[in-house]
Amino acid sequence: MLYGALDAGGTKFICAVGNENGQVLDQVVIPTSTPDETMPKVIEYFKAKIDPSLPDDEKIQALGISCFGPVDVREGSKTYGNILNTPKIAWRDFPMLKTLKEALGDIPMGFDLNVNCALLGEATWGSAKGLLDAVYLKIGMGVGMGAISGGKPVHGMLHPEAGHLIMSRVPGDDYKGHCPSHGACFEGMAGGLAIEERWGKPAKELGDRPEVWELEAKYIAQAITDILLTLSPQKIILGGGIMNQSQLLPLVRKYVLECVNDYIDTKELRNINSFIAPAALNGNQGVMGAIQLASIAAAE
Ligand code: ZN
């Protein structure tokens, strides 16, 4: 069975067709500009995949939409499927789900936050396969967290925003932090924009500066400790461009164990290398999660 998948990100939209095994069979990449410019191209792509002249087995049966946030994921809410107060002004309050429903008719659609979708992909085919309670942290220019509990994405009043956990400063660190709302929150201290402002260079040019990654690991570990103590996940998956620094993950594991300080003793923490693990789907977790979201929508 074929499913449509839209991975709507801050810099690019990936439109794809995949099957029930998570295989991506076709995809196009459209730059994120404004809704007026980007959405007609997205709609054109998916319209061709539901064209009545296609044989049934070549049509997509549902569409999964993975969207940058914040978004309204509360089914039944008046603004369900809308992008909310994003700093991308052109997209603020944009009715993503409604726009696609109006353009594509009544094929089943699933909608969720991009980091929740990425985790759904990892929990179906990747690093968290088979687990019901897991967390995905995307540490890129910004920081976002997806969570599943009992196999379902965590929503509640909005959706988790753990990229803005308030941090304690590492002693001696007087960097003000990059977040306009909180200064020294997780993203404000450890996101790619914070790294660039603090050290005067983008993260990818700082690979030979061990002190950068020591400090980065201490902030990530602090956030992970708060998250594991709060959500009790069976696994924490780390993705995003900053995690491409190979020296970072071992340091994060070391400092998480230091932060937990033997307070809890579980098989997961005793196997820290598998408990805190890299994403496994080679950057395709967003699209694959959207495929899984479509498959769930088709079954409902
Ligand atoms: Zn913040």
CSV table of C-alpha atoms and ligand atoms in Angstrom, one decimal:
chain,number,residue,atom,x,y,z
A,1,MET,CA,0.0,0.0,0.0
A,2,LEU,CA,1.3,3.5,-0.8
A,3,TYR,CA,1.3,6.4,1.6
A,4,GLY,CA,2.0,10.1,1.1
A,5,ALA,CA,4.5,11.8,3.5
A,6,LEU,CA,5.1,15.5,4.0
A,7,ASP,CA,8.0,16.5,6.2
A,8,ALA,CA,7.5,20.2,6.5
A,9,GLY,CA,10.7,21.7,8.0
A,10,GLY,CA,11.9,25.2,8.6
A,11,THR,CA,14.3,25.2,5.6
A,12,LYS,CA,12.8,22.6,3.3
A,13,PHE,CA,9.6,20.6,2.7
A,14,ILE,CA,10.1,17.0,1.7
A,15,CYS,CA,7.2,15.5,-0.2
A,16,ALA,CA,7.4,11.7,-0.6
A,17,VAL,CA,5.6,8.5,-1.4
A,18,GLY,CA,6.4,5.4,0.7
A,19,ASN,CA,5.1,2.0,1.4
A,20,GLU,CA,4.0,0.1,4.6
A,21,ASN,CA,7.6,-1.0,5.2
A,22,GLY,CA,8.8,2.6,5.5
A,23,GLN,CA,10.6,2.4,2.1
A,24,VAL,CA,10.7,5.8,0.4
A,25,LEU,CA,9.9,5.2,-3.3
A,26,ASP,CA,9.8,8.8,-4.5
A,27,GLN,CA,10.6,12.2,-3.1
A,28,VAL,CA,11.0,15.9,-4.0
A,29,VAL,CA,12.5,18.7,-1.9
A,30,ILE,CA,10.9,22.1,-2.0
A,31,PRO,CA,12.5,25.1,-0.2
A,32,THR,CA,10.5,26.6,2.6
A,33,SER,CA,9.7,30.2,1.6
A,34,THR,CA,6.2,31.5,2.2
A,35,PRO,CA,2.9,29.5,2.2
A,36,ASP,CA,1.9,31.2,-1.1
A,37,GLU,CA,5.0,30.0,-2.8
A,38,THR,CA,5.6,26.6,-1.1
A,39,MET,CA,2.1,25.1,-0.7
A,40,PRO,CA,1.0,25.1,-4.4
A,41,LYS,CA,4.1,23.0,-5.2
A,42,VAL,CA,3.3,20.6,-2.3
A,43,ILE,CA,-0.3,20.3,-3.4
A,44,GLU,CA,0.6,19.7,-7.0
A,45,TYR,CA,2.9,16.8,-5.9
A,46,PHE,CA,0.3,15.1,-3.9
A,47,LYS,CA,-2.6,15.8,-6.3
A,48,ALA,CA,-0.7,13.8,-8.9
A,49,LYS,CA,-0.5,10.9,-6.5
A,50,ILE,CA,-4.3,10.7,-6.0
A,51,ASP,CA,-5.2,11.3,-9.6
A,52,PRO,CA,-8.4,9.4,-10.5
A,53,SER,CA,-6.8,8.1,-13.7
A,54,LEU,CA,-4.1,6.2,-11.7
A,55,PRO,CA,-4.8,2.5,-10.9
A,56,ASP,CA,-5.7,2.1,-7.2
A,57,ASP,CA,-2.4,0.4,-6.3
A,58,GLU,CA,-0.5,3.4,-7.6
A,59,LYS,CA,-2.4,5.9,-5.6
A,60,ILE,CA,-1.5,7.0,-2.1
A,61,GLN,CA,-4.1,5.9,0.4
A,62,ALA,CA,-3.4,8.4,3.1
A,63,LEU,CA,-1.1,11.4,3.9
A,64,GLY,CA,1.0,11.9,7.0
A,65,ILE,CA,2.1,15.4,7.8
A,66,SER,CA,5.1,16.1,9.9
A,67,CYS,CA,5.3,19.8,10.6
A,68,PHE,CA,7.7,22.2,12.3
A,69,GLY,CA,6.3,23.8,15.4
A,70,PRO,CA,4.8,24.9,17.5
A,71,VAL,CA,1.6,23.3,16.1
A,72,ASP,CA,-1.8,22.6,17.3
A,73,VAL,CA,-2.0,18.8,17.6
A,74,ARG,CA,-5.2,18.7,19.7
A,75,GLU,CA,-7.8,16.9,17.7
A,76,GLY,CA,-11.1,18.6,18.0
A,77,SER,CA,-9.5,22.0,18.7
A,78,LYS,CA,-10.7,24.8,16.4
A,79,THR,CA,-7.1,25.4,15.3
A,80,TYR,CA,-6.1,21.7,15.0
A,81,GLY,CA,-3.5,21.3,12.3
A,82,ASN,CA,-2.4,25.0,12.4
A,83,ILE,CA,1.1,26.2,12.8
A,84,LEU,CA,1.1,28.5,15.9
A,85,ASN,CA,3.3,31.4,17.0
A,86,THR,CA,6.4,30.4,15.0
A,87,PRO,CA,9.2,33.0,14.6
A,88,LYS,CA,8.7,32.4,10.8
A,89,ILE,CA,6.2,35.2,10.5
A,90,ALA,CA,4.8,34.1,7.1
A,91,TRP,CA,3.8,30.8,8.6
A,92,ARG,CA,2.3,32.0,11.8
A,93,ASP,CA,-1.3,30.7,12.3
A,94,PHE,CA,-1.1,29.0,8.9
A,95,PRO,CA,-3.7,26.2,8.7
A,96,MET,CA,-1.5,23.5,7.3
A,97,LEU,CA,-3.9,20.5,7.7
A,98,LYS,CA,-7.0,22.5,6.6
A,99,THR,CA,-5.2,23.7,3.4
A,100,LEU,CA,-4.2,20.2,2.4
A,101,LYS,CA,-7.6,18.8,3.2
A,102,GLU,CA,-9.3,21.4,1.1
A,103,ALA,CA,-6.9,20.8,-1.8
A,104,LEU,CA,-6.7,17.0,-1.7
A,105,GLY,CA,-10.2,16.0,-0.6
A,106,ASP,CA,-11.0,13.4,1.9
A,107,ILE,CA,-8.1,11.0,1.9
A,108,PRO,CA,-7.2,10.2,5.5
A,109,MET,CA,-4.6,12.5,7.0
A,110,GLY,CA,-2.4,12.3,10.1
A,111,PHE,CA,-0.8,15.4,11.5
A,112,ASP,CA,1.9,15.8,14.2
A,113,LEU,CA,4.9,17.8,15.3
A,114,ASN,CA,8.1,17.0,13.3
A,115,VAL,CA,10.1,15.7,16.3
A,116,ASN,CA,7.2,13.4,17.3
A,117,CYS,CA,7.0,12.1,13.8
A,118,ALA,CA,10.8,11.5,13.7
A,119,LEU,CA,10.4,9.5,16.9
A,120,LEU,CA,7.5,7.6,15.4
A,121,GLY,CA,9.8,6.7,12.5
A,122,GLU,CA,12.6,5.6,14.9
A,123,ALA,CA,10.1,3.6,17.0
A,124,THR,CA,8.7,1.8,14.0
A,125,TRP,CA,11.8,1.0,12.0
A,126,GLY,CA,14.8,2.5,13.8
A,127,SER,CA,16.7,3.0,17.0
A,128,ALA,CA,13.6,2.7,19.3
A,129,LYS,CA,11.9,-0.2,17.3
A,130,GLY,CA,9.4,-2.0,19.5
A,131,LEU,CA,9.6,0.5,22.4
A,132,LEU,CA,6.5,2.2,23.8
A,133,ASP,CA,8.2,4.9,25.8
A,134,ALA,CA,11.0,6.8,24.2
A,135,VAL,CA,12.3,10.3,23.6
A,136,TYR,CA,13.9,11.9,20.5
A,137,LEU,CA,16.0,15.0,20.9
A,138,LYS,CA,16.9,16.9,17.8
A,139,ILE,CA,19.9,19.2,18.5
A,140,GLY,CA,20.4,21.4,15.5
A,141,MET,CA,20.3,25.2,15.1
A,142,GLY,CA,17.4,24.9,17.5
A,143,VAL,CA,16.5,22.1,20.0
A,144,GLY,CA,13.3,20.1,19.9
A,145,MET,CA,12.0,17.0,21.7
A,146,GLY,CA,9.5,14.4,20.6
A,147,ALA,CA,8.1,11.8,23.1
A,148,ILE,CA,6.0,8.7,22.9
A,149,SER,CA,4.3,7.3,25.9
A,150,GLY,CA,2.5,4.0,25.6
A,151,GLY,CA,3.3,4.0,21.9
A,152,LYS,CA,1.5,7.3,21.2
A,153,PRO,CA,3.0,10.8,20.7
A,154,VAL,CA,2.7,12.9,23.8
A,155,HIS,CA,0.4,15.9,23.2
A,156,GLY,CA,-1.5,17.2,26.2
A,157,MET,CA,-2.0,21.0,26.4
A,158,LEU,CA,0.3,21.6,23.4
A,159,HIS,CA,3.2,19.2,22.9
A,160,PRO,CA,6.4,18.9,24.9
A,161,GLU,CA,8.8,21.9,24.4
A,162,ALA,CA,11.8,20.5,26.2
A,163,GLY,CA,14.1,22.5,24.0
A,164,HIS,CA,13.3,25.3,26.4
A,165,LEU,CA,14.0,23.5,29.7
A,166,ILE,CA,15.6,26.1,32.0
A,167,MET,CA,19.2,25.2,32.7
A,168,SER,CA,21.6,25.7,35.5
A,169,ARG,CA,24.8,27.4,34.4
A,170,VAL,CA,27.9,25.3,34.4
A,171,PRO,CA,30.2,27.1,37.0
A,172,GLY,CA,32.3,29.7,35.3
A,173,ASP,CA,30.1,30.0,32.2
A,174,ASP,CA,28.8,33.6,31.9
A,175,TYR,CA,27.4,33.3,28.3
A,176,LYS,CA,24.0,35.0,28.4
A,177,GLY,CA,22.2,32.4,26.3
A,178,HIS,CA,20.6,32.7,22.8
A,179,CYS,CA,16.9,32.3,23.5
A,180,PRO,CA,14.8,35.5,23.2
A,181,SER,CA,12.3,34.2,25.8
A,182,HIS,CA,14.6,32.6,28.4
A,183,GLY,CA,18.2,33.4,27.7
A,184,ALA,CA,19.8,30.4,29.3
A,185,CYS,CA,17.4,27.6,28.4
A,186,PHE,CA,18.5,24.3,26.7
A,187,GLU,CA,18.3,25.7,23.2
A,188,GLY,CA,19.6,29.0,24.4
A,189,MET,CA,22.8,27.3,25.8
A,190,ALA,CA,23.3,24.3,23.5
A,191,GLY,CA,21.6,24.9,20.2
A,192,GLY,CA,23.7,25.6,17.1
A,193,LEU,CA,22.9,29.3,17.1
A,194,ALA,CA,24.1,29.5,20.7
A,195,ILE,CA,27.3,27.6,19.9
A,196,GLU,CA,28.0,30.0,17.0
A,197,GLU,CA,27.4,33.1,19.1
A,198,ARG,CA,29.4,31.8,22.1
A,199,TRP,CA,32.5,30.6,20.2
A,200,GLY,CA,32.4,32.9,17.1
A,201,LYS,CA,32.2,30.1,14.6
A,202,PRO,CA,29.6,27.5,13.4
A,203,ALA,CA,29.7,24.2,15.2
A,204,LYS,CA,31.0,22.3,12.2
A,205,GLU,CA,34.2,24.4,12.3
A,206,LEU,CA,34.8,23.7,16.0
A,207,GLY,CA,35.6,20.0,15.8
A,208,ASP,CA,39.2,20.6,17.0
A,209,ARG,CA,38.2,22.5,20.1
A,210,PRO,CA,37.6,19.9,22.9
A,211,GLU,CA,36.4,22.6,25.4
A,212,VAL,CA,33.4,23.4,23.1
A,213,TRP,CA,32.2,19.8,23.3
A,214,GLU,CA,32.9,19.3,27.0
A,215,LEU,CA,30.7,22.3,27.7
A,216,GLU,CA,28.1,21.3,25.1
A,217,ALA,CA,27.9,17.8,26.6
A,218,LYS,CA,27.4,19.2,30.1
A,219,TYR,CA,24.3,21.1,29.0
A,220,ILE,CA,22.9,18.3,26.9
A,221,ALA,CA,23.4,15.9,29.9
A,222,GLN,CA,21.7,18.2,32.3
A,223,ALA,CA,18.6,18.4,30.0
A,224,ILE,CA,18.6,14.6,29.4
A,225,THR,CA,18.8,14.0,33.1
A,226,ASP,CA,15.7,16.2,33.7
A,227,ILE,CA,13.9,14.5,30.9
A,228,LEU,CA,14.7,10.9,32.0
A,229,LEU,CA,13.7,11.7,35.6
A,230,THR,CA,10.4,13.2,34.4
A,231,LEU,CA,9.3,11.0,31.5
A,232,SER,CA,11.1,7.7,32.4
A,233,PRO,CA,11.8,6.7,28.7
A,234,GLN,CA,13.2,3.3,27.8
A,235,LYS,CA,15.5,5.0,25.3
A,236,ILE,CA,16.7,8.5,24.4
A,237,ILE,CA,17.6,9.0,20.7
A,238,LEU,CA,19.8,11.9,19.7
A,239,GLY,CA,19.7,13.5,16.3
A,240,GLY,CA,20.2,16.8,14.6
A,241,GLY,CA,23.3,18.4,13.0
A,242,ILE,CA,25.2,19.1,16.3
A,243,MET,CA,25.2,15.4,17.1
A,244,ASN,CA,27.4,14.8,13.9
A,245,GLN,CA,30.3,15.8,16.2
A,246,SER,CA,31.5,12.3,17.0
A,247,GLN,CA,33.2,13.2,20.2
A,248,LEU,CA,30.0,14.5,21.7
A,249,LEU,CA,27.9,11.4,22.3
A,250,PRO,CA,30.4,9.6,24.6
A,251,LEU,CA,30.8,12.8,26.7
A,252,VAL,CA,27.0,13.2,26.9
A,253,ARG,CA,26.7,9.6,28.3
A,254,LYS,CA,29.5,10.2,30.8
A,255,TYR,CA,27.9,13.4,32.1
A,256,VAL,CA,24.4,12.0,32.3
A,257,LEU,CA,25.7,9.2,34.6
A,258,GLU,CA,27.4,12.0,36.6
A,259,CYS,CA,24.2,14.0,36.9
A,260,VAL,CA,22.1,11.0,37.8
A,261,ASN,CA,24.8,10.1,40.4
A,262,ASP,CA,23.5,6.6,41.1
A,263,TYR,CA,20.1,7.9,42.2
A,264,ILE,CA,18.4,5.4,40.0
A,265,ASP,CA,19.6,2.0,39.1
A,266,THR,CA,17.9,0.5,36.0
A,267,LYS,CA,19.2,-1.9,33.3
A,268,GLU,CA,18.8,1.0,30.8
A,269,LEU,CA,21.2,3.2,32.7
A,270,ARG,CA,23.6,0.3,33.2
A,271,ASN,CA,23.6,0.0,29.4
A,272,ILE,CA,24.1,3.6,28.8
A,273,ASN,CA,25.4,3.1,25.2
A,274,SER,CA,22.1,1.6,24.1
A,275,PHE,CA,20.0,3.8,26.3
A,276,ILE,CA,21.4,7.1,24.9
A,277,ALA,CA,21.8,6.2,21.2
A,278,PRO,CA,22.1,8.0,17.9
A,279,ALA,CA,19.2,8.1,15.4
A,280,ALA,CA,19.3,5.1,13.1
A,281,LEU,CA,17.4,6.1,10.0
A,282,ASN,CA,20.0,8.3,8.3
A,283,GLY,CA,18.2,11.5,8.4
A,284,ASN,CA,15.0,9.9,6.9
A,285,GLN,CA,13.2,9.6,10.2
A,286,GLY,CA,11.0,12.6,9.6
A,287,VAL,CA,9.7,11.2,6.2
A,288,MET,CA,9.5,7.7,7.6
A,289,GLY,CA,7.6,8.9,10.6
A,290,ALA,CA,5.1,10.7,8.3
A,291,ILE,CA,4.7,7.4,6.4
A,292,GLN,CA,3.8,5.7,9.6
A,293,LEU,CA,1.5,8.5,10.6
A,294,ALA,CA,-0.3,8.0,7.2
A,295,SER,CA,-0.6,4.3,7.8
A,296,ILE,CA,-2.1,5.0,11.3
A,297,ALA,CA,-4.6,7.5,9.7
A,298,ALA,CA,-5.5,4.9,6.9
A,299,ALA,CA,-6.3,2.3,9.6
A,300,GLU,CA,-8.6,4.6,11.6
B,1,ZN,ZN,14.0,29.2,25.5
